[in-house]
Coordinates of C-alpha atoms in Angstrom, one line a residue:
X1 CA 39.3 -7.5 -0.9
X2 CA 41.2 -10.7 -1.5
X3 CA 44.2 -8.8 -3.4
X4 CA 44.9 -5.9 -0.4
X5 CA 43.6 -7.8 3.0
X6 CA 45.2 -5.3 5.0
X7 CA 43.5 -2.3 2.4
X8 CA 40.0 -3.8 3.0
X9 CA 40.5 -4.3 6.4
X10 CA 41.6 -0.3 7.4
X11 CA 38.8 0.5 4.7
X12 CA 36.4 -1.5 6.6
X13 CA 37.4 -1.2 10.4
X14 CA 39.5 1.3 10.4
X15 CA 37.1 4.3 11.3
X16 CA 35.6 2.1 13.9
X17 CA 38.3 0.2 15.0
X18 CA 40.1 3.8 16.0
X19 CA 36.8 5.1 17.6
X20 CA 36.6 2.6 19.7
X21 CA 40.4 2.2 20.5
X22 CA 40.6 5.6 21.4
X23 CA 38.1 5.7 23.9
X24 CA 39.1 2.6 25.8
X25 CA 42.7 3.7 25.6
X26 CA 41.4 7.2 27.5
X27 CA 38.5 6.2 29.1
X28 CA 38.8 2.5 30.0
X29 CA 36.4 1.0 31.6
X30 CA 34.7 4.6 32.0
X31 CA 34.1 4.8 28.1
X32 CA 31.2 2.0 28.3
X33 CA 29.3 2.8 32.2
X34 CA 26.2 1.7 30.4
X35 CA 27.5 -1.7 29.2
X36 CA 28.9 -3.0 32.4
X37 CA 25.6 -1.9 34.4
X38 CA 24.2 -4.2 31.5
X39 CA 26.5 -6.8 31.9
X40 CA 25.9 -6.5 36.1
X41 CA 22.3 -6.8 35.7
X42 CA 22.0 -9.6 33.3
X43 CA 24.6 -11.5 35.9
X44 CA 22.0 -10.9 38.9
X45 CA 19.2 -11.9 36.6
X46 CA 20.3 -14.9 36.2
X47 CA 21.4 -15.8 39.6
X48 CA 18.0 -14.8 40.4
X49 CA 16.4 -16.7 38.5
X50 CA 18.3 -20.0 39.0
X51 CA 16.9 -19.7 42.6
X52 CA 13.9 -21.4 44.1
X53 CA 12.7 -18.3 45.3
X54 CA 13.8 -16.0 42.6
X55 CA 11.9 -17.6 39.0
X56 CA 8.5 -16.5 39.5
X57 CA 10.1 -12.6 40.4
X58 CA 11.7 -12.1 37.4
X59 CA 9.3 -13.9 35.2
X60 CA 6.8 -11.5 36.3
X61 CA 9.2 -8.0 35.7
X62 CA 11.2 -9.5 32.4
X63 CA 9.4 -12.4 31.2
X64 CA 7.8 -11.4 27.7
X65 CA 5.4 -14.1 26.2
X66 CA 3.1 -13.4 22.8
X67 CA -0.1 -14.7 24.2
X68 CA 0.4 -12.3 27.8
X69 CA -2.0 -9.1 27.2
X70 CA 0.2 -6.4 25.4
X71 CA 0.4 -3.5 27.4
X72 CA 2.6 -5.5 30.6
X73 CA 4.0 -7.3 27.6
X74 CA 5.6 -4.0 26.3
X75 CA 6.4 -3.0 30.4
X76 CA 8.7 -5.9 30.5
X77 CA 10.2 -5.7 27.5
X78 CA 12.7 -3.3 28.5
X79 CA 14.0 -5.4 31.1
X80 CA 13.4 -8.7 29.4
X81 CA 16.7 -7.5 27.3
X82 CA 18.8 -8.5 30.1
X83 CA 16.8 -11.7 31.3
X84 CA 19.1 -14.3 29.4
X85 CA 17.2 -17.6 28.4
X86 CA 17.3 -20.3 30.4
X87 CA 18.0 -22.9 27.8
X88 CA 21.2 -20.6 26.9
X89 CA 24.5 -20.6 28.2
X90 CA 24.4 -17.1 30.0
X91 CA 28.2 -16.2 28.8
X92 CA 26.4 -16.3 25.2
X93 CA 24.8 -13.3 26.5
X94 CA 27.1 -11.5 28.9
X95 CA 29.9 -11.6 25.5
X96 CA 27.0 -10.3 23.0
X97 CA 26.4 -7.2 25.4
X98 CA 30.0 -6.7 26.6
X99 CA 31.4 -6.5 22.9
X100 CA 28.1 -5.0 20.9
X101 CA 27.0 -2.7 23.4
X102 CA 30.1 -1.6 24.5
X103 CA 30.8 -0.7 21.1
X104 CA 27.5 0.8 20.6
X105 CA 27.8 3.1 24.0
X106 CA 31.0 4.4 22.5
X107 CA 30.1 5.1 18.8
X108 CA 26.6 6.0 19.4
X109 CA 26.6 7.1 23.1
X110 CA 24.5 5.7 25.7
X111 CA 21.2 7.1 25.2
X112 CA 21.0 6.3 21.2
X113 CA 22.4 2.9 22.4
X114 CA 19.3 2.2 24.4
X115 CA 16.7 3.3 22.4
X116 CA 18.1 1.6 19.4
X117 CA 18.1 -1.6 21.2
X118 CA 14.6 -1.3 22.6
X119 CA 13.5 -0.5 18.9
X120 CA 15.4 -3.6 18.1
X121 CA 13.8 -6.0 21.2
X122 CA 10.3 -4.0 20.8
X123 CA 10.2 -4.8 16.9
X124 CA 10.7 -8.5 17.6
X125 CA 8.6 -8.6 20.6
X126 CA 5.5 -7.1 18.5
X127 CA 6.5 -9.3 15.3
X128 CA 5.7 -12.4 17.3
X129 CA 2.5 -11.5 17.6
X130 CA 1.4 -10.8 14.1
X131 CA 3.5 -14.0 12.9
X132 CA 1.2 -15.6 15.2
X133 CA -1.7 -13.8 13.8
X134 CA -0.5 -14.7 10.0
X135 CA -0.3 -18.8 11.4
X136 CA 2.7 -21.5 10.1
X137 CA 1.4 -21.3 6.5
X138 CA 2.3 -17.9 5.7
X139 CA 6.3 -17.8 5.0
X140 CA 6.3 -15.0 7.5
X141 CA 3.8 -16.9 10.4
X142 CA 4.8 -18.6 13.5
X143 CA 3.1 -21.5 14.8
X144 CA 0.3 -21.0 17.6
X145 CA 2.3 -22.8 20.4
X146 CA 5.2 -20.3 20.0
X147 CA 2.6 -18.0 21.9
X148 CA 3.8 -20.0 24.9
X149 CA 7.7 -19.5 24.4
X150 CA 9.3 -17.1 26.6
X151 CA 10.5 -14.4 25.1
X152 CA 13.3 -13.1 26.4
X153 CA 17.8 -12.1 26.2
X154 CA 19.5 -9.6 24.2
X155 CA 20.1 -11.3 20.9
X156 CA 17.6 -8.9 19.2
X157 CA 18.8 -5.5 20.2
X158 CA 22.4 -7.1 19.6
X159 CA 21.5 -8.1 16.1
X160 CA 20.0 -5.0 15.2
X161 CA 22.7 -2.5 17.0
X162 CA 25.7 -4.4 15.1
X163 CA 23.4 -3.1 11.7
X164 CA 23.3 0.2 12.5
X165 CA 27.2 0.9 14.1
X166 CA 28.2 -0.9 10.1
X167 CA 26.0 1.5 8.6
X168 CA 27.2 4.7 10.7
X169 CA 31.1 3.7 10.2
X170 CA 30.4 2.3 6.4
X171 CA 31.5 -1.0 7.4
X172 CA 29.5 -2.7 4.4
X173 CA 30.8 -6.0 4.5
X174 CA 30.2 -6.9 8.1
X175 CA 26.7 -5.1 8.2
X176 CA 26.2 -7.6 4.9
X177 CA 27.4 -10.9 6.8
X178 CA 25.7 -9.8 9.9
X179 CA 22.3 -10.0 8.0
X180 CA 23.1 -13.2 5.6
X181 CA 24.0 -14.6 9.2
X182 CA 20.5 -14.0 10.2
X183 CA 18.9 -15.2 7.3
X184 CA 20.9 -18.6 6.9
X185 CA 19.3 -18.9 10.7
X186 CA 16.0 -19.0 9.5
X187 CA 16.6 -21.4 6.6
X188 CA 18.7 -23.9 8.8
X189 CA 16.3 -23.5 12.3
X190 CA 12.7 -21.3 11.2
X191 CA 11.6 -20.5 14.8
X192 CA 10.8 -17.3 16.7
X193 CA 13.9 -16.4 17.9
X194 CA 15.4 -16.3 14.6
X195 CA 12.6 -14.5 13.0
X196 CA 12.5 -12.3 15.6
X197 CA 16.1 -11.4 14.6
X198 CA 14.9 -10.4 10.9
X199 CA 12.9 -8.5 12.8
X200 CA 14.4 -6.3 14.3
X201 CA 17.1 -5.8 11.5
X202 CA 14.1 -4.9 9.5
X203 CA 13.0 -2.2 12.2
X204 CA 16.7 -0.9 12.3
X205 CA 17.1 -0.4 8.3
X206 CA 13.6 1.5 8.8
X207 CA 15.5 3.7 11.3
X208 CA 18.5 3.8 8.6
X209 CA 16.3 4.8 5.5
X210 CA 14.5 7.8 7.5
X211 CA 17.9 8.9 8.3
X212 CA 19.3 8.8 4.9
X213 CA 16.2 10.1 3.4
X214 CA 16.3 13.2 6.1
X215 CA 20.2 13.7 5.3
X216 CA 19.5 13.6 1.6
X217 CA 16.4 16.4 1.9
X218 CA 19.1 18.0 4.1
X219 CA 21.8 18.2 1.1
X220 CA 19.4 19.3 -1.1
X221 CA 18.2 22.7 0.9
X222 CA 21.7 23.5 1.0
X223 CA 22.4 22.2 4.7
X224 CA 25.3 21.3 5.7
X225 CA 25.3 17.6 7.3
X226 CA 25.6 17.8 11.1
X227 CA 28.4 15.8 12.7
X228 CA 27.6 12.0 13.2
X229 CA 24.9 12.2 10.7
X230 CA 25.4 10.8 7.0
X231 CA 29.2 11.4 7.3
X232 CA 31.3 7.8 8.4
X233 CA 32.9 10.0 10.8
X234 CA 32.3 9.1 14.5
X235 CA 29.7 10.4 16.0
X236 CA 28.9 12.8 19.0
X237 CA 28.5 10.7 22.1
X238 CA 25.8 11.5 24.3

C-alpha cells in the first residue's frame, strides 16, 4: 500500500469510484432521487422541530426512546432516521446522508438502500433494549437511564451502509477503518449511540455472511453467480 499509493488507491476505489462517477456524470442529480428526498426531509425535520409548535409533533412520529412500548417504537423508527439529534449540528447529518446514501442509492439502488438502512437503525434501536436488559456490568449493557435518551438521526444506517457498499465493491481497507472507527468510539466515549453503531455493523455483516454463504452454496451446484451478487462488479440498480 505504502510502496504503490496510486495502485492501492484504483485497487481499492477504483470500481466504486467509477460507479459512482458514471452515474452522476449521466444522471446528476437524477442518479440519487432517494437521497435528496432524504436530505429534504431531514431539513424540514429539523426546522420543525426547532419550533414552539413543532417538538411535541415530531417527537411523537420519529422520536424512538428504549423504555416507549415496542411496537410504536418500531413505527417510528423508520422516520426517526431522518429526525437529526438535537444536541448535533444538523450539517453532521445532512453530509452523512448526502455522501453515504447517495452512494448507496447508486451502487445498491434505492430500494436495497432503504431496507439496508432500516436493518441498520432497527438493529440498534432493538439492541438498546437488551443492553438495557443485560445492565452497565455486562461489557455489552447500557445503563438504566439511557432508557430515557432519545433515540434518534441516521448515524446507524450510515455506519452500517458504508459496511456493506466496501464489501460489495471489495474495498477492504475502508470497510476495516470504518469498523476500527466504531470500535475506538466505544473505548474513548461507551454510550448508546456508539454501541448502537456496533450494532448495527454487527446486523449488516449478518446480512453479508448469509450472502456469501448463499453465493458459495450457489458455486457449488454449478450456478453461475448472478450480476451484483459475489462478484465486485457493480450491481444492478433498482
Amino acid at each position: 500500500m505504502t510502496r504503490n499509493p496510486k495502485g492501492f488507491a484504483r485497487r481499492e476505489w477504483g470500481p466504486l469510484f467509477g460507479t459512482v462517477r458514471t452515474a452522476l456524470v449521466t444522471g446528476k442529480w437524477s442518479a440519487i432521487p432517494m437521497t435528496l428526498t432524504a436530505v429534504c426531509l431531514t431539513s424540514v425535520f429539523q426546522i420543525v422541530q426547532n419550533q414552539d409548535w413543532g417538538y411535541q409533533p415530531v417527537q411523537d412520529i420519529g422520536s424512538v426512546r428504549a423504555e416507549d412500548p415496542l411496537g410504536p417504537a418500531l413505527l417510528r423508527t423508520p422516520l426517526s432516521l431522518f429526525v437529526p439529534a438535537l444536541d448535533l449540528p444538523v450539517w453532521g447529518a445532512l453530509a452523512q446522508i448526502l455522501l453515504v446514501f447517495g452512494i448507496a442509492e447508486i451502487c445498491l439502488g434505492r430500494w436495497r438502500t432503504l431496507v439496508f438502512a432500516y436493518v441498520a437503525t432497527l438493529a440498534g434501536t432493538l439492541y438498546a433494549r437488551v443492553g438495557i436488559a443485560l445492565g452497565p456490568d455486562n461489557p455489552l449493557g447500557l445503563p438504566a437511564s439511557d432508557a430515557q435518551v432519545v433515540d434518534t438521526g441516521p448515524s446507524a444506517a450510515v455506519v452500517g451502509l458504508a459496511v456493506y457498499v466496501c464489501w460489495r465493491y471489495r474495498a477492504w481497507w475502508t470497510g476495516s477503518l470504518v469498523v476500527v472507527a466504531m470500535v475506538v468510539e466505544v473505548m474513548i466515549k461507551n454510550n448508546l449511540a456508539g454501541k448502537e453503531h456496533l450494532a448495527a455493523i454487527a446486523a449488516i455483516l449478518v446480512v453479508i455472511a448469509v450472502q456469501e454463504w448463499r453465493e458459495r452454496r450457489r458455486q457449488r451446484d454449478g450456478v453461475e453467480p448472478r450480476p451484483g451478487t459475489r462478484s465486485w462488479k457493480p450491481p444492478i440498480r433498482s
